[in-house]
Coordinates of C-alpha atoms in Angstrom, one line a residue:
Chain A
M1 CA -56.3 25.7 -120.3
N2 CA -56.8 22.1 -121.1
N3 CA -54.2 21.0 -118.6
N4 CA -55.8 22.9 -115.7
G5 CA -59.2 21.4 -116.5
Q6 CA -57.8 18.0 -116.3
D7 CA -55.9 18.7 -113.1
K8 CA -59.1 19.9 -111.5
I9 CA -60.9 16.7 -112.4
L10 CA -58.0 14.6 -111.0
L11 CA -58.0 16.6 -107.8
E12 CA -61.8 16.1 -107.4
G13 CA -61.2 12.4 -107.9
L14 CA -58.4 12.3 -105.3
A15 CA -60.7 14.0 -102.8
R16 CA -63.2 11.1 -103.3
Q17 CA -60.2 8.7 -103.0
N18 CA -61.2 7.6 -106.5
K19 CA -59.0 4.8 -107.7
E20 CA -58.7 5.8 -111.4
S21 CA -57.8 9.4 -110.6
I22 CA -55.1 8.4 -108.2
E23 CA -53.7 5.9 -110.7
L24 CA -53.5 8.6 -113.3
I25 CA -51.7 11.0 -111.0
Y26 CA -49.3 8.2 -110.2
K27 CA -48.7 7.4 -113.8
A28 CA -48.1 11.0 -114.8
N29 CA -45.8 12.0 -111.9
Y30 CA -44.2 9.0 -110.2
K31 CA -41.2 8.6 -112.5
M32 CA -40.3 12.3 -112.2
I33 CA -40.2 12.0 -108.4
Q34 CA -38.3 8.8 -108.4
N35 CA -35.6 10.4 -110.6
L36 CA -35.5 13.4 -108.2
I37 CA -35.0 11.2 -105.2
L38 CA -32.6 8.7 -106.8
N39 CA -30.4 11.5 -108.1
N40 CA -30.2 12.9 -104.7
K41 CA -28.9 10.1 -102.5
G42 CA -32.3 8.5 -102.0
T43 CA -33.4 4.9 -102.7
I44 CA -36.4 3.5 -104.6
D45 CA -38.2 3.0 -101.2
D46 CA -37.5 6.6 -100.2
A47 CA -39.1 7.7 -103.5
A48 CA -42.2 5.6 -102.8
D49 CA -42.5 7.1 -99.3
I50 CA -42.1 10.6 -100.4
F51 CA -44.5 10.3 -103.2
Q52 CA -47.1 8.8 -100.9
E53 CA -46.6 11.7 -98.5
S54 CA -47.1 14.2 -101.3
M55 CA -50.3 12.5 -102.2
I56 CA -51.5 12.9 -98.6
V57 CA -50.6 16.6 -98.7
L58 CA -52.4 17.0 -101.9
Y59 CA -55.4 15.1 -100.6
E60 CA -55.7 17.5 -97.7
K61 CA -55.7 20.4 -100.1
A62 CA -58.2 18.8 -102.5
L63 CA -60.6 18.2 -99.6
N64 CA -60.9 22.0 -99.1
P65 CA -63.7 23.1 -101.5
D66 CA -62.1 26.6 -101.8
F67 CA -58.8 25.3 -103.0
I68 CA -57.7 26.4 -106.4
L69 CA -54.5 25.1 -107.8
T70 CA -52.4 28.1 -108.9
C71 CA -49.9 26.1 -110.8
Q72 CA -49.8 22.9 -112.7
L73 CA -50.4 19.7 -110.6
K74 CA -47.0 18.4 -111.7
T75 CA -45.3 21.5 -110.4
F76 CA -47.1 21.3 -107.1
I77 CA -46.2 17.6 -106.6
Y78 CA -42.6 18.2 -107.5
S79 CA -42.4 21.1 -105.1
V80 CA -43.9 19.2 -102.2
C81 CA -41.7 16.2 -102.8
K82 CA -38.6 18.3 -103.1
R83 CA -39.3 20.1 -99.9
L84 CA -40.1 16.9 -98.1
W85 CA -36.9 15.2 -99.3
L86 CA -34.8 18.2 -98.4
K87 CA -36.1 18.1 -94.9
K88 CA -35.4 14.4 -94.6
L89 CA -31.8 14.9 -95.9
Q90 CA -31.3 17.7 -93.4
Q91 CA -32.4 15.5 -90.6
Q92 CA -29.8 13.0 -91.7
Q93 CA -27.2 15.7 -92.0
R94 CA -27.0 15.4 -95.7
F95 CA -27.7 17.9 -98.4
L96 CA -29.3 18.2 -101.7
S97 CA -26.9 18.5 -104.6
Q98 CA -27.1 22.0 -106.0
T99 CA -26.9 20.9 -109.6
D100 CA -29.6 20.5 -112.1
D101 CA -33.1 21.7 -111.3
F102 CA -34.9 22.7 -114.4
N103 CA -38.3 22.2 -112.9
Q104 CA -40.3 25.1 -111.6
V105 CA -40.8 25.1 -107.9
V106 CA -43.6 26.8 -105.9
S107 CA -43.7 27.6 -102.2
V108 CA -45.4 24.8 -100.2
D109 CA -44.2 25.5 -96.7
E110 CA -47.7 26.4 -95.4
D111 CA -49.1 23.1 -96.8
L112 CA -46.4 21.1 -95.2
D113 CA -46.9 22.8 -91.8
L114 CA -50.5 21.8 -91.9
Y115 CA -49.5 18.3 -93.0
K116 CA -47.1 18.0 -90.1
K117 CA -49.7 19.0 -87.6
R118 CA -52.2 16.6 -88.9
Q119 CA -49.6 13.8 -88.9
A120 CA -49.0 14.5 -85.2
S121 CA -52.6 14.1 -84.3
F122 CA -52.8 10.9 -86.4
D123 CA -49.9 9.6 -84.4
I124 CA -51.8 10.1 -81.2
M125 CA -54.8 8.3 -82.5
E126 CA -52.6 5.5 -83.8
H127 CA -50.9 5.1 -80.4
A128 CA -54.3 5.0 -78.7
M129 CA -55.5 2.4 -81.2
A130 CA -52.4 0.3 -80.7
K131 CA -53.0 0.2 -77.0
I132 CA -56.7 -0.6 -77.0
G133 CA -56.3 -4.3 -77.6
E134 CA -58.7 -6.8 -79.2
P135 CA -61.5 -7.1 -80.1
C136 CA -61.8 -3.3 -79.8
K137 CA -59.2 -2.5 -82.3
S138 CA -60.6 -4.7 -85.1
L139 CA -64.1 -3.7 -84.3
L140 CA -63.4 0.1 -84.4
E141 CA -61.3 -0.4 -87.6
A142 CA -64.1 -2.4 -89.2
Y143 CA -66.6 0.4 -88.4
Y144 CA -64.6 3.6 -89.0
I145 CA -62.0 2.6 -91.5
E146 CA -63.6 -0.1 -93.5
R147 CA -67.0 1.5 -93.0
K148 CA -68.7 -1.8 -92.5
H149 CA -72.3 -1.9 -91.4
M150 CA -73.2 -2.9 -87.8
Q151 CA -75.0 -5.9 -89.1
E152 CA -71.9 -7.1 -91.0
I153 CA -69.7 -6.4 -87.9
A154 CA -72.1 -8.3 -85.7
S155 CA -71.9 -11.5 -87.7
E156 CA -68.1 -11.1 -88.3
F157 CA -67.4 -10.7 -84.5
S158 CA -70.2 -13.2 -83.6
Y159 CA -72.4 -10.8 -81.6
T160 CA -76.0 -11.9 -81.5
N161 CA -77.3 -8.8 -83.2
A162 CA -76.4 -5.4 -84.5
D163 CA -77.5 -3.7 -81.3
N164 CA -75.1 -5.8 -79.2
A165 CA -72.3 -4.9 -81.6
K166 CA -73.2 -1.3 -81.3
T167 CA -73.2 -1.4 -77.5
Q168 CA -69.7 -3.0 -77.7
K169 CA -68.6 -0.4 -80.2
Y170 CA -69.5 2.4 -77.8
K171 CA -67.7 0.6 -74.9
C172 CA -64.6 0.4 -77.1
L173 CA -65.0 4.0 -78.1
V174 CA -65.1 5.1 -74.5
R175 CA -61.8 3.3 -73.9
L176 CA -60.3 4.7 -77.0
K177 CA -61.3 8.2 -75.9
K178 CA -59.6 7.8 -72.6
L179 CA -56.4 6.5 -74.2
F180 CA -56.5 9.2 -76.8
F181 CA -56.7 12.0 -74.2
A182 CA -54.0 10.3 -72.1
E183 CA -51.7 10.2 -75.1
Y184 CA -52.7 13.8 -76.0
K185 CA -51.7 15.1 -72.6
N186 CA -48.5 13.1 -72.7
L187 CA -47.4 14.9 -75.8
K188 CA -48.4 18.3 -74.8
Chain B
M1 CA -75.3 11.2 -68.8
E2 CA -73.5 7.9 -69.4
E3 CA -70.3 8.2 -71.3
S4 CA -71.2 5.8 -74.2
L5 CA -74.7 7.4 -74.5
L6 CA -73.0 10.8 -74.8
L7 CA -70.6 9.5 -77.4
D8 CA -73.5 8.1 -79.4
T9 CA -75.4 11.4 -79.2
V10 CA -72.3 13.5 -80.2
E11 CA -71.6 11.1 -83.1
R12 CA -75.1 11.4 -84.4
Y13 CA -74.9 15.2 -84.0
N14 CA -71.6 15.2 -85.9
N15 CA -73.0 13.1 -88.7
G16 CA -76.1 15.3 -88.9
E17 CA -78.3 12.3 -88.0
M18 CA -80.4 14.1 -85.4
S19 CA -84.1 14.9 -86.0
A20 CA -85.0 18.6 -85.9
Q21 CA -86.6 18.3 -82.5
E22 CA -83.7 16.4 -81.0
L23 CA -81.2 18.9 -82.5
F24 CA -83.2 21.7 -80.9
H25 CA -83.1 20.0 -77.4
F26 CA -79.5 19.2 -77.8
E27 CA -78.6 22.8 -78.7
E28 CA -80.7 24.1 -75.8
M29 CA -79.0 21.8 -73.4
R30 CA -75.6 23.0 -74.6
K31 CA -76.6 26.6 -74.2
N32 CA -78.0 26.2 -70.7
N33 CA -75.5 23.8 -69.2
A34 CA -71.9 24.9 -69.5
E35 CA -70.6 21.7 -68.1
F36 CA -72.5 19.6 -70.6
D37 CA -71.3 21.9 -73.4
Q38 CA -67.8 21.4 -72.3
M39 CA -68.2 17.7 -72.5
V40 CA -69.8 17.9 -75.9
V41 CA -66.9 20.0 -77.2
E42 CA -64.4 17.4 -75.9
H43 CA -66.3 14.5 -77.4
L44 CA -66.7 16.3 -80.7
F45 CA -63.0 16.9 -80.8
F46 CA -62.3 13.3 -80.3
I47 CA -65.0 12.0 -82.8
Q48 CA -63.8 14.4 -85.5
D49 CA -60.2 13.4 -84.9
L50 CA -61.2 9.7 -85.2
E51 CA -63.1 10.3 -88.4
K52 CA -60.1 12.2 -89.9
Y53 CA -57.8 9.4 -88.8
A54 CA -60.0 6.8 -90.4
D55 CA -60.2 8.8 -93.6
F56 CA -56.5 9.1 -93.7
K57 CA -56.1 5.4 -93.1
R58 CA -58.4 4.6 -95.9
L59 CA -56.4 6.9 -98.2
K60 CA -53.2 5.2 -97.2
N61 CA -54.6 1.7 -97.8
R62 CA -55.8 2.9 -101.2
L63 CA -52.4 4.4 -102.1
N64 CA -50.7 1.1 -101.1
E65 CA -53.1 -0.9 -103.2
I66 CA -52.5 1.3 -106.2
E67 CA -48.8 1.3 -105.8
D68 CA -48.7 -2.5 -105.6
Q69 CA -50.9 -2.8 -108.7
L70 CA -48.9 -0.3 -110.7
S71 CA -45.6 -1.9 -109.8
V72 CA -47.0 -5.3 -110.9
E73 CA -48.1 -3.7 -114.2
G74 CA -44.6 -2.2 -114.5
A75 CA -45.9 1.3 -114.6
I76 CA -43.8 2.3 -111.6
S77 CA -40.8 0.5 -110.2
K78 CA -40.4 -0.5 -106.6
S79 CA -37.6 -2.2 -104.8
P80 CA -37.6 -6.0 -104.4
L81 CA -41.1 -7.0 -103.6
T82 CA -41.9 -8.0 -100.1
G83 CA -45.0 -9.3 -98.4
K84 CA -48.2 -8.4 -99.9
S85 CA -46.9 -6.8 -103.1
K86 CA -45.0 -10.0 -103.8
L87 CA -48.2 -11.9 -103.6
I88 CA -49.8 -9.6 -106.0
Y89 CA -46.8 -9.8 -108.3
L90 CA -47.0 -13.6 -108.3
W91 CA -50.7 -13.4 -108.8
G92 CA -50.2 -11.2 -111.9
K93 CA -47.7 -13.7 -113.3
H94 CA -49.6 -16.9 -112.6
K95 CA -53.2 -15.6 -112.8
R96 CA -54.4 -18.2 -115.3
T97 CA -52.9 -21.2 -113.5
V98 CA -54.2 -20.0 -110.2
A99 CA -57.7 -19.5 -111.6
V100 CA -57.8 -23.1 -112.9
A101 CA -56.4 -24.4 -109.6
A102 CA -58.9 -22.3 -107.7
T103 CA -61.8 -23.7 -109.6
I104 CA -60.7 -27.2 -108.8
A105 CA -60.2 -26.2 -105.2
I106 CA -63.7 -24.8 -105.0
I107 CA -65.1 -28.1 -106.3
V108 CA -63.0 -30.1 -103.9
S109 CA -63.8 -27.9 -100.9
I110 CA -67.6 -28.1 -101.5
S111 CA -67.4 -31.9 -101.2
C112 CA -65.1 -31.7 -98.2
F113 CA -67.1 -29.1 -96.5
L114 CA -70.2 -31.4 -96.4
I115 CA -68.3 -34.1 -94.7
V116 CA -66.5 -31.8 -92.4
S117 CA -69.6 -30.0 -91.3
I118 CA -71.3 -33.2 -90.4
F119 CA -68.3 -34.3 -88.3
S120 CA -68.0 -30.9 -86.7
N121 CA -71.6 -31.0 -85.7
N122 CA -70.8 -34.1 -83.9
K123 CA -67.8 -32.5 -82.4
Q124 CA -69.9 -29.8 -80.9
N125 CA -71.9 -32.5 -79.0
N126 CA -69.2 -34.9 -78.1
I127 CA -66.3 -32.7 -77.3
R128 CA -66.2 -30.2 -74.5
P129 CA -63.8 -27.3 -74.4
L130 CA -62.5 -26.9 -70.9
V131 CA -63.0 -23.3 -70.1
E132 CA -64.8 -22.6 -66.9
K133 CA -67.4 -19.9 -67.0
L134 CA -67.6 -18.1 -63.7
K135 CA -71.0 -17.7 -62.3
E136 CA -72.5 -14.5 -61.0
Q137 CA -72.3 -15.8 -57.4
D138 CA -68.6 -16.5 -57.9
V139 CA -68.0 -13.0 -59.1
K140 CA -70.0 -11.6 -56.2
Y141 CA -68.1 -13.8 -53.8
K142 CA -64.9 -12.4 -55.3
K143 CA -66.0 -8.9 -54.7
L144 CA -66.7 -9.7 -51.1
E145 CA -63.4 -11.3 -50.8
N146 CA -61.8 -8.2 -52.2
Q147 CA -63.5 -6.0 -49.7
I148 CA -62.4 -8.1 -46.8
G149 CA -58.9 -8.0 -48.3
K150 CA -59.1 -4.2 -48.4
L151 CA -60.3 -4.0 -44.8
K152 CA -57.5 -6.3 -43.7
R153 CA -55.0 -4.2 -45.6
A154 CA -56.4 -1.0 -44.0
N155 CA -55.6 -2.5 -40.7
D156 CA -52.2 -3.5 -41.7
L157 CA -50.4 -0.3 -42.7
Q158 CA -47.3 -2.2 -43.6
A159 CA -48.9 -4.0 -46.4
P160 CA -48.1 -2.6 -49.9
I161 CA -50.8 -1.0 -51.9
E162 CA -52.3 -3.5 -54.3
K163 CA -54.0 -3.1 -57.6
P164 CA -57.7 -3.5 -57.6
R165 CA -58.7 -7.0 -58.7
L166 CA -60.1 -7.3 -62.1
E167 CA -63.4 -9.1 -62.5
S168 CA -63.5 -12.1 -64.8
K169 CA -66.2 -14.1 -66.5
F170 CA -64.2 -17.3 -67.1
R171 CA -61.0 -19.1 -66.2
A172 CA -58.7 -21.3 -68.2
T173 CA -55.0 -22.1 -68.2
G174 CA -51.9 -21.0 -70.2
F175 CA -48.1 -21.3 -69.8
M176 CA -45.2 -19.1 -70.6
I177 CA -43.0 -20.0 -73.6
D178 CA -40.9 -16.9 -74.0
V179 CA -39.7 -15.3 -70.7
D180 CA -37.9 -12.5 -72.5
N181 CA -40.9 -11.2 -74.2
N182 CA -43.6 -12.6 -72.0
Y183 CA -45.5 -14.8 -74.5
I184 CA -48.0 -17.3 -73.2
I185 CA -49.6 -20.2 -75.0
T186 CA -53.2 -21.0 -74.5
N187 CA -56.2 -22.4 -76.5
A188 CA -57.8 -20.3 -79.2
H189 CA -61.2 -21.2 -77.9
V190 CA -60.3 -19.6 -74.6
L191 CA -60.0 -16.2 -76.2
N192 CA -63.5 -16.5 -77.7
E193 CA -64.7 -15.7 -74.2
V194 CA -62.8 -12.4 -74.0
K195 CA -64.9 -9.3 -74.7
N196 CA -62.9 -6.6 -73.0
Q197 CA -59.9 -7.3 -70.9
L198 CA -57.6 -10.3 -71.1
I199 CA -56.1 -11.1 -67.7
V200 CA -53.3 -13.4 -66.7
E201 CA -53.0 -14.4 -63.1
N202 CA -50.3 -16.4 -61.4
N203 CA -50.5 -18.9 -58.6
K204 CA -50.1 -16.1 -56.0
G205 CA -53.2 -14.3 -57.3
E206 CA -51.3 -11.5 -59.0
Q207 CA -53.1 -10.2 -62.1
Y208 CA -51.6 -8.8 -65.2
L209 CA -53.2 -7.4 -68.3
A210 CA -52.4 -9.2 -71.6
E211 CA -53.1 -8.9 -75.2
S212 CA -54.0 -11.6 -77.8
V213 CA -51.3 -11.7 -80.5
Y214 CA -52.1 -14.8 -82.5
V215 CA -55.2 -17.0 -82.6
N216 CA -55.6 -20.0 -84.8
P217 CA -58.9 -21.8 -84.4
D218 CA -57.7 -24.6 -86.7
N219 CA -55.3 -26.1 -84.2
D220 CA -56.9 -24.3 -81.3
L221 CA -53.7 -22.5 -80.3
A222 CA -53.4 -18.9 -79.3
I223 CA -50.4 -16.8 -78.3
I224 CA -50.9 -13.9 -75.9
K225 CA -48.5 -11.4 -74.5
I226 CA -48.4 -9.9 -71.0
T227 CA -48.4 -6.2 -71.6
D228 CA -48.6 -5.1 -68.0
R229 CA -45.5 -3.1 -67.0
D230 CA -45.8 -4.4 -63.4
F231 CA -45.0 -8.0 -64.6
K232 CA -41.6 -9.0 -63.3
K233 CA -39.5 -11.2 -65.5
I234 CA -39.2 -14.8 -64.5
P235 CA -36.1 -17.0 -65.1
A236 CA -35.5 -19.1 -68.2
L237 CA -38.0 -21.8 -69.1
P238 CA -37.2 -25.0 -67.2
F239 CA -38.8 -27.3 -69.8
S240 CA -38.2 -27.8 -73.5
I241 CA -40.9 -28.1 -76.0
K242 CA -40.8 -31.4 -77.8
K243 CA -40.7 -31.3 -81.6
T244 CA -41.7 -34.9 -82.1
D245 CA -44.8 -36.8 -81.0
A246 CA -45.0 -38.4 -77.6
D247 CA -44.9 -42.2 -77.4
L248 CA -47.9 -44.3 -76.8
G249 CA -48.1 -45.2 -73.1
E250 CA -45.7 -42.4 -72.0
Q251 CA -46.4 -41.2 -68.5
V252 CA -47.3 -37.5 -68.4
F253 CA -48.5 -34.9 -65.9
L254 CA -50.4 -31.7 -66.3
L255 CA -50.8 -28.5 -64.3
G256 CA -53.8 -26.3 -64.6
Y257 CA -56.5 -24.2 -63.0
P258 CA -59.7 -26.2 -62.8
K259 CA -60.1 -24.2 -59.6
Q260 CA -58.7 -20.9 -58.2
E261 CA -55.4 -22.7 -57.3
I262 CA -53.0 -24.8 -59.3
V263 CA -54.0 -28.4 -59.6
Y264 CA -51.8 -31.4 -60.5
G265 CA -53.0 -34.3 -62.6
E266 CA -51.3 -37.3 -64.1
G267 CA -52.0 -39.8 -66.8
Y268 CA -50.5 -41.4 -69.9
I269 CA -50.7 -41.0 -73.7
S270 CA -53.5 -43.3 -74.6
A271 CA -53.7 -42.7 -78.4
Q272 CA -51.5 -40.8 -80.8
N273 CA -54.4 -39.0 -82.5
G274 CA -57.3 -37.0 -81.3
Y275 CA -61.0 -37.1 -81.7
Q276 CA -61.9 -38.9 -85.0
L277 CA -58.2 -39.4 -85.7
D278 CA -57.5 -35.7 -85.8
T279 CA -53.7 -35.6 -86.2
I280 CA -53.3 -32.2 -84.5
F281 CA -54.2 -33.8 -81.2
C282 CA -53.2 -36.7 -79.1
Q283 CA -55.4 -38.5 -76.6
L284 CA -54.6 -38.7 -72.9
S285 CA -56.0 -40.9 -70.2
T286 CA -56.4 -38.5 -67.3
L287 CA -58.9 -36.4 -65.6
A288 CA -59.4 -32.8 -66.7
N289 CA -62.2 -30.3 -65.9
E290 CA -63.4 -26.9 -66.9
G291 CA -60.5 -24.5 -66.4
N292 CA -57.9 -27.0 -67.7
S293 CA -58.0 -25.7 -71.2
G294 CA -54.5 -24.6 -72.1
S295 CA -52.8 -26.7 -69.4
P296 CA -49.2 -27.9 -70.2
V297 CA -48.7 -31.7 -70.6
I298 CA -45.2 -32.7 -69.6
N299 CA -43.5 -36.1 -69.7
K300 CA -41.1 -37.6 -67.2
N301 CA -38.0 -36.0 -68.8
G302 CA -39.6 -32.6 -68.3
E303 CA -40.4 -32.1 -71.9
L304 CA -43.6 -30.3 -72.9
V305 CA -45.5 -32.7 -75.1
G306 CA -49.0 -31.2 -75.4
V307 CA -51.5 -28.5 -74.5
V308 CA -54.8 -29.7 -73.0
S309 CA -57.7 -28.6 -75.2
S310 CA -60.9 -30.6 -74.6
K311 CA -62.4 -33.8 -73.3
E312 CA -64.8 -36.4 -74.5
A313 CA -68.2 -35.5 -73.2
N314 CA -69.6 -39.0 -73.1
S315 CA -66.7 -41.0 -71.5
E316 CA -64.8 -40.1 -68.4
G317 CA -61.0 -39.9 -68.6
V318 CA -60.6 -39.2 -72.3
V319 CA -58.8 -35.9 -72.7
Y320 CA -57.5 -34.4 -76.0
A321 CA -54.3 -32.3 -76.1
I322 CA -52.7 -30.5 -79.0
K323 CA -49.4 -32.0 -79.9
S324 CA -46.5 -29.8 -78.9
S325 CA -45.0 -29.7 -82.5
N326 CA -48.0 -27.4 -83.4
I327 CA -46.5 -24.8 -81.0
Y328 CA -43.6 -24.4 -83.4
N329 CA -45.9 -24.1 -86.4
A330 CA -47.9 -21.5 -84.5
I331 CA -44.8 -19.4 -83.7
N332 CA -43.6 -19.6 -87.3
E333 CA -46.9 -18.5 -88.6
M334 CA -47.1 -15.7 -86.1
R335 CA -43.7 -14.4 -87.1
K336 CA -45.0 -14.2 -90.7
I337 CA -48.2 -12.4 -89.9
K338 CA -46.8 -10.1 -87.2
E339 CA -43.4 -8.9 -88.3
N340 CA -42.8 -6.6 -85.4
E341 CA -43.5 -9.3 -82.8
N342 CA -40.3 -10.8 -81.5
I343 CA -40.7 -14.3 -80.1
R344 CA -38.0 -16.7 -79.1
I345 CA -38.2 -19.9 -77.1
T346 CA -35.1 -20.3 -75.0
S347 CA -35.3 -22.9 -72.4
K348 CA -32.8 -24.3 -69.9
P349 CA -34.2 -27.8 -69.4
I350 CA -33.3 -28.7 -65.8
L351 CA -36.0 -31.3 -65.1
R352 CA -34.6 -34.4 -66.7
K353 CA -33.2 -36.2 -63.7
T354 CA -35.3 -34.6 -61.0
D355 CA -38.2 -36.1 -59.2
R356 CA -41.8 -35.2 -59.9
V357 CA -42.2 -32.9 -56.9
T358 CA -39.3 -30.8 -57.9
Q359 CA -40.5 -30.8 -61.5
I360 CA -43.8 -29.5 -60.4
K361 CA -42.2 -26.8 -58.2
K362 CA -40.2 -25.6 -61.1
V363 CA -42.9 -25.7 -63.7
Q364 CA -45.8 -24.1 -61.7
D365 CA -44.4 -20.6 -61.9
Y366 CA -44.8 -20.8 -65.6
V367 CA -48.4 -21.9 -65.6
F368 CA -51.0 -19.1 -65.4
M369 CA -54.7 -18.6 -65.1
I370 CA -56.1 -17.0 -68.2
K371 CA -59.1 -14.9 -67.3
G372 CA -61.1 -12.2 -68.9
N373 CA -64.2 -10.2 -69.0

């Protein structure tokens, strides 16, 4: 199956956060999702959000080396987006129109549960990050998200050397950890 | 084991960066010491969550980047462009013009940079920012003071329980500009001293934690926000912030913290521009010392006309203050960068026809020590 081979390459690219692969996935599927959302009481912005969420769900799956896509990539994305949008509409007490749906749909509930759980723990970390204050926030983001080297961080934050920056980083990390577990307990 | 050391160890373990020998010892220790193992598990959980979070953030950034690019190219449609994507859109449209302009700008900026850097070298020598660094002894003295305070309180059961005092390494001044949302103006160079906590302290010695929201080294202004829940709202601002320049010769006074209590000083506007005719600043003839950075400069009508920033190192009595109009620029800029910050200056100027002593009484509650460690 030529199609499946290509999907596999795209998924591997997505797992590496490869730009070209993600672009291809967008180009091949975005319009379809936008139509789905627009035809069902959504806006262009809703479509963008939902599509992004489906990319994150897909990314989680792609990261798992054992993951095999049992349907076409297109079908999977469509199913995820439809389910996500349905939930959003239900939250807003609105319902999906029962009319046309020629697209094939697969069950994605399990994937979405995983996604929801993951999202909850991201929220905790995000809260902790928001509370930590500067310069810790920028420093930790530079190291963990932007993956900058300590040397680079030291000069950017005007620490005398990489070792000093590293010491500071661990001080910040200790604080973040406290905030993280405090938030964690709050939610439990 | 110290917490940060443990985090370092666990992080290296998680990243597979340990040598075989170290790994062996680490595993042994986990096996033999349940308490240690428990701590490792907790730290691992945190580190792994953080890594995952960072990974997810990277993906989100990438997705946004791609979305913006594709919508510029017209491959996907998005609703009316806002913020960053609009910039990219304009960039796509005017790429060539911008490229030419940028080349010119680079040439110009090279020639400017040379001149500026020579001047700014001078600046380093001749201008002194007015932040007071607290010495070790001061800190120790503070600690002693705290302990005595505690003893006293222990004797006096009626006294309310107070928060422990936060140590600080420097002291400067700042003043409130938005009482609804607790925003305070100070100097950008003050915040350079903050490595961990930023602390705001009032004339009564009550301390509150704050966060830096906006820092602009170009005009040396910074906006911080008191985030402490214990902070009690204070009434509307008694002074207005002047939008135009103060007049030459205008009498002014300032309130600041060159020491651990509020200090009053007076003087007049002696020049309308600052050091080397810097138009952001005006020149005052008054006395200011370390700790005065960020002090409000107020005229006889009770209008805020400037923010003390630095003084001439070589001649006594020459103080530079940032013109108050820059505060409005700073607020506007901050609103653009931080969309979710809500800042509004609402003042009820009541100082116009009052005498100086009343003016000071009214204003001093809005002037804070800015400290940090």
